[in-house]
Short mmCIF file of C-alpha atoms in Angstrom, two decimals:
data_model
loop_
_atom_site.label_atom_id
_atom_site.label_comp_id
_atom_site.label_asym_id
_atom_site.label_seq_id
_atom_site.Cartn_x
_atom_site.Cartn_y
_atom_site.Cartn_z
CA UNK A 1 101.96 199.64 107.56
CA UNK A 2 101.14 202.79 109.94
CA UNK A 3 99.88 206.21 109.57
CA UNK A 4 99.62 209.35 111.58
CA UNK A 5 97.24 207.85 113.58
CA UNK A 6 97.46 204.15 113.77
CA UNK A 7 100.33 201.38 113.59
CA UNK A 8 99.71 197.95 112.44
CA UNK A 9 101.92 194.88 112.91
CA UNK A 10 101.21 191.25 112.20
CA UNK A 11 101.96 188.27 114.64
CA UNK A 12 101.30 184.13 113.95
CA UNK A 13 100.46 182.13 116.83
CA UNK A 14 99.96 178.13 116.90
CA UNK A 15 96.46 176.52 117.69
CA UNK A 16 95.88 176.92 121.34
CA UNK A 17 98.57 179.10 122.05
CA UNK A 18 98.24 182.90 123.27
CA UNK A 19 99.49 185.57 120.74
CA UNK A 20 102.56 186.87 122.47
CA UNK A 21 101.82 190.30 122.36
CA UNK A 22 104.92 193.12 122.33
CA UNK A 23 104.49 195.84 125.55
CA UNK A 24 106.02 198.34 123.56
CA UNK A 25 105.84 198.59 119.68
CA UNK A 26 107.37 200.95 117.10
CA UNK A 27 105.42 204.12 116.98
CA UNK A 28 105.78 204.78 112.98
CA UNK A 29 108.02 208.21 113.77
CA UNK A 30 111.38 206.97 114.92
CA UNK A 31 110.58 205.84 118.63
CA UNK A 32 109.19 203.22 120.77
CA UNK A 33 105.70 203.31 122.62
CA UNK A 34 103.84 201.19 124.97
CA UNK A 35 100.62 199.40 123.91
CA UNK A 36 97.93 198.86 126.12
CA UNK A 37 96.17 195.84 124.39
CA UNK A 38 92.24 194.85 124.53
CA UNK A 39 91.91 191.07 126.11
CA UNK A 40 91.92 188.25 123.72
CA UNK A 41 89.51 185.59 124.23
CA UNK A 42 90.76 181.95 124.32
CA UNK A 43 87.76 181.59 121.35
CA UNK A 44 90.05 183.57 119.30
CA UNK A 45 93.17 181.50 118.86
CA UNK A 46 91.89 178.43 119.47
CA UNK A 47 90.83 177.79 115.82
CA UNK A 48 92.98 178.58 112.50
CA UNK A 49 92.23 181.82 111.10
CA UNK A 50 92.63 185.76 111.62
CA UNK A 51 91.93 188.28 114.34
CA UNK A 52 92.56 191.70 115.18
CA UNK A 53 93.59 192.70 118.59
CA UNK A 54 93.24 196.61 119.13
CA UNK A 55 95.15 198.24 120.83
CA UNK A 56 96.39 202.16 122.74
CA UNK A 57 99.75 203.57 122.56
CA UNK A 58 101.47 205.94 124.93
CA UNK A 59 102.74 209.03 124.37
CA UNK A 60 99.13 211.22 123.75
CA UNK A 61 98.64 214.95 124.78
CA UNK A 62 97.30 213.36 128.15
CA UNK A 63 98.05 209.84 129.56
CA UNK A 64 95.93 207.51 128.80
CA UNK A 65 93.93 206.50 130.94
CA UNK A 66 94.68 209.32 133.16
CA UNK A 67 93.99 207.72 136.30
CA UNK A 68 93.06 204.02 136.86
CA UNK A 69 90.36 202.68 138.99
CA UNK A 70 88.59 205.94 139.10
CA UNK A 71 84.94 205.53 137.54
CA UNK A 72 82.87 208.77 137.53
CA UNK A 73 86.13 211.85 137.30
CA UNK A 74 85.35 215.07 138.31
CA UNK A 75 88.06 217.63 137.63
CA UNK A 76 87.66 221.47 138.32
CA UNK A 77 90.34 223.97 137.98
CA UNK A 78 90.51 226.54 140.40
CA UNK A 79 91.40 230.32 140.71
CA UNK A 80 94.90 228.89 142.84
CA UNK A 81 95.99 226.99 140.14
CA UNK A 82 95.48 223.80 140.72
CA UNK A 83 93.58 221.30 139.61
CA UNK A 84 91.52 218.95 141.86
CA UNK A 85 90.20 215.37 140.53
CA UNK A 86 87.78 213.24 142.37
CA UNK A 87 86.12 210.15 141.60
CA UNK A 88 84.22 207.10 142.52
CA UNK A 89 86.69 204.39 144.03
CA UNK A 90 85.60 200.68 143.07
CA UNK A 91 85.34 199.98 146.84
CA UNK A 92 82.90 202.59 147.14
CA UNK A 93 83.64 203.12 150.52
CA UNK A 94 85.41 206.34 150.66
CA UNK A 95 85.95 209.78 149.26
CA UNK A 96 89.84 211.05 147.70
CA UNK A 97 90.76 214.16 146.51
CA UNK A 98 94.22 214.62 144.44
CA UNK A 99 95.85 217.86 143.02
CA UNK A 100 97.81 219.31 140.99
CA UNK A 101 98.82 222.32 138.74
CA UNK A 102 98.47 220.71 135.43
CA UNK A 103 96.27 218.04 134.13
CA UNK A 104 99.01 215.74 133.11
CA UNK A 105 99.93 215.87 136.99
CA UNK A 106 97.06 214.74 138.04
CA UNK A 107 97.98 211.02 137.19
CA UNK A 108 101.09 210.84 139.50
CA UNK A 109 99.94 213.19 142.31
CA UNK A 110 99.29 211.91 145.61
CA UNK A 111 95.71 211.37 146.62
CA UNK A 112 94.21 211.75 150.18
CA UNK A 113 91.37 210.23 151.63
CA UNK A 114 89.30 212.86 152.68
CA UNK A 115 86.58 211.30 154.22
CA UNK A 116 84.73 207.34 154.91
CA UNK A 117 81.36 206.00 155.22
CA UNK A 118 79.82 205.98 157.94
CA UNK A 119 79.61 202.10 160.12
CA UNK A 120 75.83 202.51 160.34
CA UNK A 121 72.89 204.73 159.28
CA UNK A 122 73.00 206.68 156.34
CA UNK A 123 76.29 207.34 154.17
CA UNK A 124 77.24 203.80 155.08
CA UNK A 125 77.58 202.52 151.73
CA UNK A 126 77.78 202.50 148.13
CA UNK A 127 79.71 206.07 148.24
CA UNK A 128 79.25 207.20 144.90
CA UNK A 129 80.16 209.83 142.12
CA UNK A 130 81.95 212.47 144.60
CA UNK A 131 81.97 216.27 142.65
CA UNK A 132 83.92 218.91 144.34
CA UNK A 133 82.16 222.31 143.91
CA UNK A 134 83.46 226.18 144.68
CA UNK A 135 80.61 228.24 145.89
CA UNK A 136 80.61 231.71 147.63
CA UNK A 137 84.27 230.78 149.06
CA UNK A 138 83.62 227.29 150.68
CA UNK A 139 84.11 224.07 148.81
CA UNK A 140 81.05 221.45 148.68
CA UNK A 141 81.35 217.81 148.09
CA UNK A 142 78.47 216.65 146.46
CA UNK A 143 78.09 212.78 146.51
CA UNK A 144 75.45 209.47 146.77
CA UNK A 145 75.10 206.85 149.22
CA UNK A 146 73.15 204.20 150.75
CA UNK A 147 72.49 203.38 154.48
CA UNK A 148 75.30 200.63 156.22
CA UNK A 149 71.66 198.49 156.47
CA UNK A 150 71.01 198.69 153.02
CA UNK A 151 73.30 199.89 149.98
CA UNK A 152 70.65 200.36 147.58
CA UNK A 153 68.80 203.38 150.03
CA UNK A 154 70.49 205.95 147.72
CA UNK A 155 70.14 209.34 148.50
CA UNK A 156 72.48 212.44 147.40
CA UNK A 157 74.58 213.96 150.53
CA UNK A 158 76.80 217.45 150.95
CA UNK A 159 80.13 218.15 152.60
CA UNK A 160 81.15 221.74 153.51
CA UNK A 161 84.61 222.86 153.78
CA UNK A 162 85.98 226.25 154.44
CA UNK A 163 89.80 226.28 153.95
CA UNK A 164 92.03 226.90 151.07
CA UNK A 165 92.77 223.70 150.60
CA UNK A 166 89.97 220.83 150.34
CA UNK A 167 92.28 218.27 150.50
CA UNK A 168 93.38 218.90 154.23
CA UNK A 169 90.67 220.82 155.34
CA UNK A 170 88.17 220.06 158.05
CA UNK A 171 85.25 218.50 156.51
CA UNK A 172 81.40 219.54 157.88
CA UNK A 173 78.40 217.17 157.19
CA UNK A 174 75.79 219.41 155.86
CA UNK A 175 73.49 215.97 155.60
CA UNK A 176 70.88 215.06 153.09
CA UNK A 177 69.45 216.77 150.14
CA UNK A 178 65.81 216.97 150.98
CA UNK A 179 63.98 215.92 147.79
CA UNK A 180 60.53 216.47 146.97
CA UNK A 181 59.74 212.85 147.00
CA UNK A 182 61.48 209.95 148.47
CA UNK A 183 63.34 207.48 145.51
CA UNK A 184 66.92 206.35 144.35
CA UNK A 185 68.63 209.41 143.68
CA UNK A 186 72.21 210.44 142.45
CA UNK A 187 74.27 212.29 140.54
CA UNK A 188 74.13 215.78 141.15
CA UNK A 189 75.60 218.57 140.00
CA UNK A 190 75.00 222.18 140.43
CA UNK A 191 75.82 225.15 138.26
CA UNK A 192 74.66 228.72 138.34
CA UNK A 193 73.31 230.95 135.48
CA UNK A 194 71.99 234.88 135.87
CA UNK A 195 72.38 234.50 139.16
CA UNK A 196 70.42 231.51 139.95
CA UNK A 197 71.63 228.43 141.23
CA UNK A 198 70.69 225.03 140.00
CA UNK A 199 70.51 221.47 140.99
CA UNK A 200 70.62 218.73 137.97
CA UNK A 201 70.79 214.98 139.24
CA UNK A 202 69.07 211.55 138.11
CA UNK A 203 66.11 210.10 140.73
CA UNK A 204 64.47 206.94 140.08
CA UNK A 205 60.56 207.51 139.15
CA UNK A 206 59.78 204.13 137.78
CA UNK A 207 62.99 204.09 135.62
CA UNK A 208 65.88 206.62 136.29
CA UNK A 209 65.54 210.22 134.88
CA UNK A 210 66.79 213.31 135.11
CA UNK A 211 65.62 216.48 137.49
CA UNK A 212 66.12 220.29 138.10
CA UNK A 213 65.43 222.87 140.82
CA UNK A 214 66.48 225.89 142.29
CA UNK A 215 68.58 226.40 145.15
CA UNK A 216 68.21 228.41 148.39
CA UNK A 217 71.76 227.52 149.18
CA UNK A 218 74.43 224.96 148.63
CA UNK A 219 72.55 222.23 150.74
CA UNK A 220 69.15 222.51 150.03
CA UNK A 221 66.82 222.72 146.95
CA UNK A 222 63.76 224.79 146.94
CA UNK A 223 60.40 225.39 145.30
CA UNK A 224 59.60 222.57 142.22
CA UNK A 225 61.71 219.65 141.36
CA UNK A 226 60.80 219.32 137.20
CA UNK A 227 61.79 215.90 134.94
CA UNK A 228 63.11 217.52 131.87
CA UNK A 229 64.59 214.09 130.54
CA UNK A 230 63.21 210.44 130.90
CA UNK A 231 65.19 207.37 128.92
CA UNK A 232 62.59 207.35 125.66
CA UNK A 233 64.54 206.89 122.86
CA UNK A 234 66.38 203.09 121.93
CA UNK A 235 69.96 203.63 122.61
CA UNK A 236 68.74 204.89 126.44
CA UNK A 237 67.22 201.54 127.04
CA UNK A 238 69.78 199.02 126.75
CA UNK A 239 69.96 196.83 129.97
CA UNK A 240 68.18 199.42 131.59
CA UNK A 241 66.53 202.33 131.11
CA UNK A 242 68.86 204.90 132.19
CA UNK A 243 69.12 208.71 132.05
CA UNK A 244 72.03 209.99 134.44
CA UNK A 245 75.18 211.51 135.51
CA UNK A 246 74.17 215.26 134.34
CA UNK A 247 77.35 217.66 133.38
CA UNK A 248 76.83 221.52 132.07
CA UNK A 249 78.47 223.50 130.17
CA UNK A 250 77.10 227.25 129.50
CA UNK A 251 78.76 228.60 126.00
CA UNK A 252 77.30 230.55 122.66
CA UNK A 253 74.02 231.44 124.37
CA UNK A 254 73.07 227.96 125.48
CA UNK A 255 72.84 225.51 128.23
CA UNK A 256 74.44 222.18 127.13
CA UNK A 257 73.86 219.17 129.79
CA UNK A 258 75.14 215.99 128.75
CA UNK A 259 73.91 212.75 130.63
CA UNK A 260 75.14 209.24 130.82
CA UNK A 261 72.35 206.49 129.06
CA UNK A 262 72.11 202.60 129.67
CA UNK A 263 73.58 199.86 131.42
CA UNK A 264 77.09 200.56 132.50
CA UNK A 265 78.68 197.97 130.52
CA UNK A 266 80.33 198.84 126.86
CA UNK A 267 76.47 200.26 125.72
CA UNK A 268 76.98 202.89 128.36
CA UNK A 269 77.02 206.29 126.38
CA UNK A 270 76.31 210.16 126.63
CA UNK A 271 73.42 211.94 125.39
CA UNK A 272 72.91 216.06 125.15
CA UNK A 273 70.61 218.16 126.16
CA UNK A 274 70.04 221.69 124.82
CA UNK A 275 68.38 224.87 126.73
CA UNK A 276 68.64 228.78 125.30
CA UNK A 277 69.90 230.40 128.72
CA UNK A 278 67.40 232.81 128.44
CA UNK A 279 64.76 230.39 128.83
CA UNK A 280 63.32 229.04 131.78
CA UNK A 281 65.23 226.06 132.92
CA UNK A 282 62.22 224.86 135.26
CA UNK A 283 60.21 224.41 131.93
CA UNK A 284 60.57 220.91 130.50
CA UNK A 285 59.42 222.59 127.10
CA UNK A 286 62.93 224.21 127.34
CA UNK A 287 65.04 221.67 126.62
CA UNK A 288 65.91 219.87 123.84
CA UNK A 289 67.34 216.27 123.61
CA UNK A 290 69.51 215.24 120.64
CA UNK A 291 68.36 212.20 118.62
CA UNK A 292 71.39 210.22 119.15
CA UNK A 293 74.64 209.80 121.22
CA UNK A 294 77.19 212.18 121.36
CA UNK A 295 79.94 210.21 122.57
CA UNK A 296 79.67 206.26 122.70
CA UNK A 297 82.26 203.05 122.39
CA UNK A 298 85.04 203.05 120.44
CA UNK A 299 86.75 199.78 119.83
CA UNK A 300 89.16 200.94 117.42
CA UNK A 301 90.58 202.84 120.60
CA UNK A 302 89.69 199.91 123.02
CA UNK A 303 87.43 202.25 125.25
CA UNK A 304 84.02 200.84 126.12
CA UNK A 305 81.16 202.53 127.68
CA UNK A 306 82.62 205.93 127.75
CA UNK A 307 80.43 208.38 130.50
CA UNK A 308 79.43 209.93 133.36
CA UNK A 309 81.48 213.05 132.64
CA UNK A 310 82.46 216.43 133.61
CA UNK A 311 84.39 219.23 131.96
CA UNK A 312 87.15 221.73 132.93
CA UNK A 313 89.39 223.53 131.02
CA UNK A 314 93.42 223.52 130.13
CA UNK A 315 96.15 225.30 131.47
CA UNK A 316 96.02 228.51 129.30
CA UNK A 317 92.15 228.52 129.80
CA UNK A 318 91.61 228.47 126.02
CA UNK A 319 89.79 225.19 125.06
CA UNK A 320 87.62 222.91 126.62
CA UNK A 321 88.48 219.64 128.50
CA UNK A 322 86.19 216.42 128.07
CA UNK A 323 86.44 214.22 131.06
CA UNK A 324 84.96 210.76 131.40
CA UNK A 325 85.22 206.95 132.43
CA UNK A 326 85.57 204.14 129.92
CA UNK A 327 86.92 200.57 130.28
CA UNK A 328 89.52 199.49 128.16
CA UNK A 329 87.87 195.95 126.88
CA UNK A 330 84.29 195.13 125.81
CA UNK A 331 83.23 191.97 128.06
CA UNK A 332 82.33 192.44 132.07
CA UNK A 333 82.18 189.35 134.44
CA UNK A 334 79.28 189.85 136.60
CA UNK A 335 77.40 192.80 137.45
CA UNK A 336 79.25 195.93 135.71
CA UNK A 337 78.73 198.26 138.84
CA UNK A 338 81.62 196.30 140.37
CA UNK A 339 84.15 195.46 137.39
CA UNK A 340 86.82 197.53 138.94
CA UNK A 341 88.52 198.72 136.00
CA UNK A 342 86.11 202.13 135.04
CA UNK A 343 89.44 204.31 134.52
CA UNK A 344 89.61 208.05 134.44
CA UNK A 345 90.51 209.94 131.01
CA UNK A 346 90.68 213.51 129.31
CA UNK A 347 90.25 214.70 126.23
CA UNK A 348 90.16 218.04 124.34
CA UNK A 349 86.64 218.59 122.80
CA UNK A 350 85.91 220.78 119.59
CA UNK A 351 82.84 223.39 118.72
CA UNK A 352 80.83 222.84 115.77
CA UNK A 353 80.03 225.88 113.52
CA UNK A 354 76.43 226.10 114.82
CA UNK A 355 77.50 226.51 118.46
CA UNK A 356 77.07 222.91 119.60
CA UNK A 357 79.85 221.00 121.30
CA UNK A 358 81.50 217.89 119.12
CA UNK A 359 83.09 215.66 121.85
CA UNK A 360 84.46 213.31 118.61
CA UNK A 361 84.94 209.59 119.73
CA UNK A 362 87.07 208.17 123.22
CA UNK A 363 90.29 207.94 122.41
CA UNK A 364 90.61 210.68 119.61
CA UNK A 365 93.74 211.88 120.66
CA UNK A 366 95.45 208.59 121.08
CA UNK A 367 97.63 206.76 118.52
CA UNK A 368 96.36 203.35 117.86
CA UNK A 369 97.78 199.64 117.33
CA UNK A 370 96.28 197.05 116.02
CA UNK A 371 97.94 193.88 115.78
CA UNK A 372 97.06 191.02 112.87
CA UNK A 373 97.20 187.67 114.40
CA UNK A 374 97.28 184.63 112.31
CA UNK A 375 96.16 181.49 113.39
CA UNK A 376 97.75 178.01 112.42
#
């Protein structure tokens, strides 16, 4: 059976044997589609019985995933018309830039290496979460990285660039982001509002959490660094306690930041936080965190541990763009951090009545498969 959203077939495999699983299926309305299936466990055939393997179809709004390998996407669209993605590579050793003038471009277009860690001293590892950033006509690189020495020394970092184009353009090293105390720290992203700019990013006091502060410019923070979010409530605390990966988005009179919670396995998920922008965003008091996740795994889609996102907008600048990171099966060998396959993806997003943002569940746009396999 299928419906508008999901197609179902059914498959019988032999004790011990694989399910032989189609690459392309029919798509319930007169074509064809490829199927990217979740991983089946030996466990699950090797007994008689039934299963379901889940599983994505082409042929979305957007491809799906947009662009592999790339865990933490950043995608802003700029007054030239392009777009410009960046992300973490799994080597963590570098920093790319790709472009293009639509979103659906993005996934074919060719990507430069901009820049490389350093072979000793600080930026020498563990390059992390790149965000590309337009402010008063030069483009800043925002990013985190350890020392060559030692990979867990993370500290936040700034590239400058002055020309058009940020993906050929001479890069300067505007160095460290002087904190107000000395910890893990990543993540940042800056946004302005009534003509104040702000730094958001997550620093490690005791267990990762999430800061504020002014800026004096691009480069350097001033006056009080404030905590407005810690990882108190359940869901935050799975694996580890975890707030990070802050995102903003300024719309109906309010200052939404959503953060990335938890291990970065499949319980990785995204919590909101909620400020009027006419209050003061130095004021803890300010801000209020939702009670539960706003956007979390989604098996029926096969994307696990959806986060660390960012938002832009779509070609006609009319709706809102969700982007984020999810792997497309549940179970990680080894330590998560360096399962390779964190892959970009994009989504529209939808407003609630009250104002709020509904982000809906990964994969909401995608058609579904799922496959009934018999065991015998």
């Amino acid at each position: 059976m299928s419906t508008a959203s999901t197609v179902e077939l059914h498959l019988s495999t032999a004790i011990g044997n694989h399910p032989d699983l189609p690459a392309a299926i029919d798509s319930g309305d007169g074509g064809h589609a490829a199927v990217d299936w979740e991983p089946i466990q030996a466990e699950q055939y090797g007994k008689p019985g039934t299963f379901i393997v889940r599983g994505v179809m082409a042929g979305g709004e957007f491809p799906n995933p947009l662009i592999l390998n790339r865990a933490d996407p950043y995608i802003i669209k700029h007054t030239d018309g392009y777009y410009y993605f960046t992300g973490s590579v799994p080597e963590y050793d570098r920093i790319v830039l790709r472009r293009s003038k639509t979103l659906t471009g993005l996934a074919a277009a060719e990507e430069t290496v901009i820049w490389t860690k350093h072979a000793a001293g600080e930026m020498g590892n563990h390059i992390w979460a790149p965000e590309l950033h337009f402010i008063d006509g030069k483009w800043y690189i925002y990013f985190a990285a350890g020392t060559a020495e030692d990979k867990w020394a993370i500290r936040q970092y700034v590239l400058e660039c002055g020309t058009d184009n940020p993906c050929t353009g001479e890069l300067l090293e505007k160095g460290k982001i002087i904190m107000n105390f000395e910890s893990f720290t990543l993540d940042a992203t800056t946004f302005e509002l009534n003509g104040i700019r702000y730094l958001a990013w997550a620093q490690v006091d005791e267990v990762s959490n999430l800061y504020i502060a002014r800026m004096s410019n691009p480069w350097t923070i001033e006056g009080e660094q404030v905590r407005i979010a810690s990882p108190t409530l359940e869901w935050e605390q799975h694996g580890h306690k975890v707030n990070e990966g802050p995102a903003v988005l300024v719309r109906n009179g309010r200052v939404f930041m959503t953060y990335s919670a938890s291990a970065t396995d499949d319980r990785y998920c995204m919590g909101l936080l909620t400020a009027s922008v006419s209050s003061d965003l130095l004021d803890p008091a300010s801000w209020t965190k939702s009670p539960e996740p706003i956007f979390r795994s989604h098996p029926a889609a096969c994307e696990y541990g959806p986060g660390h996102n960012s938002f832009t907008r779509d070609e006609a600048g009319e709706s809102d763009i969700l982007v984020y990171h999810a792997r497309s099966y549940k179970d990680v060998e080894g330590e998560p951090l360096y399962d390779p396959n964190r892959h970009a993806r994009i989504q529209r997003m939808d407003w609630n009545e009250d104002g709020t943002p509904r982000l809906g569940y990964p994969g909401r746009h995608a058609k579904q498969a799922h496959c009934v396999v018999t065991v015998e």
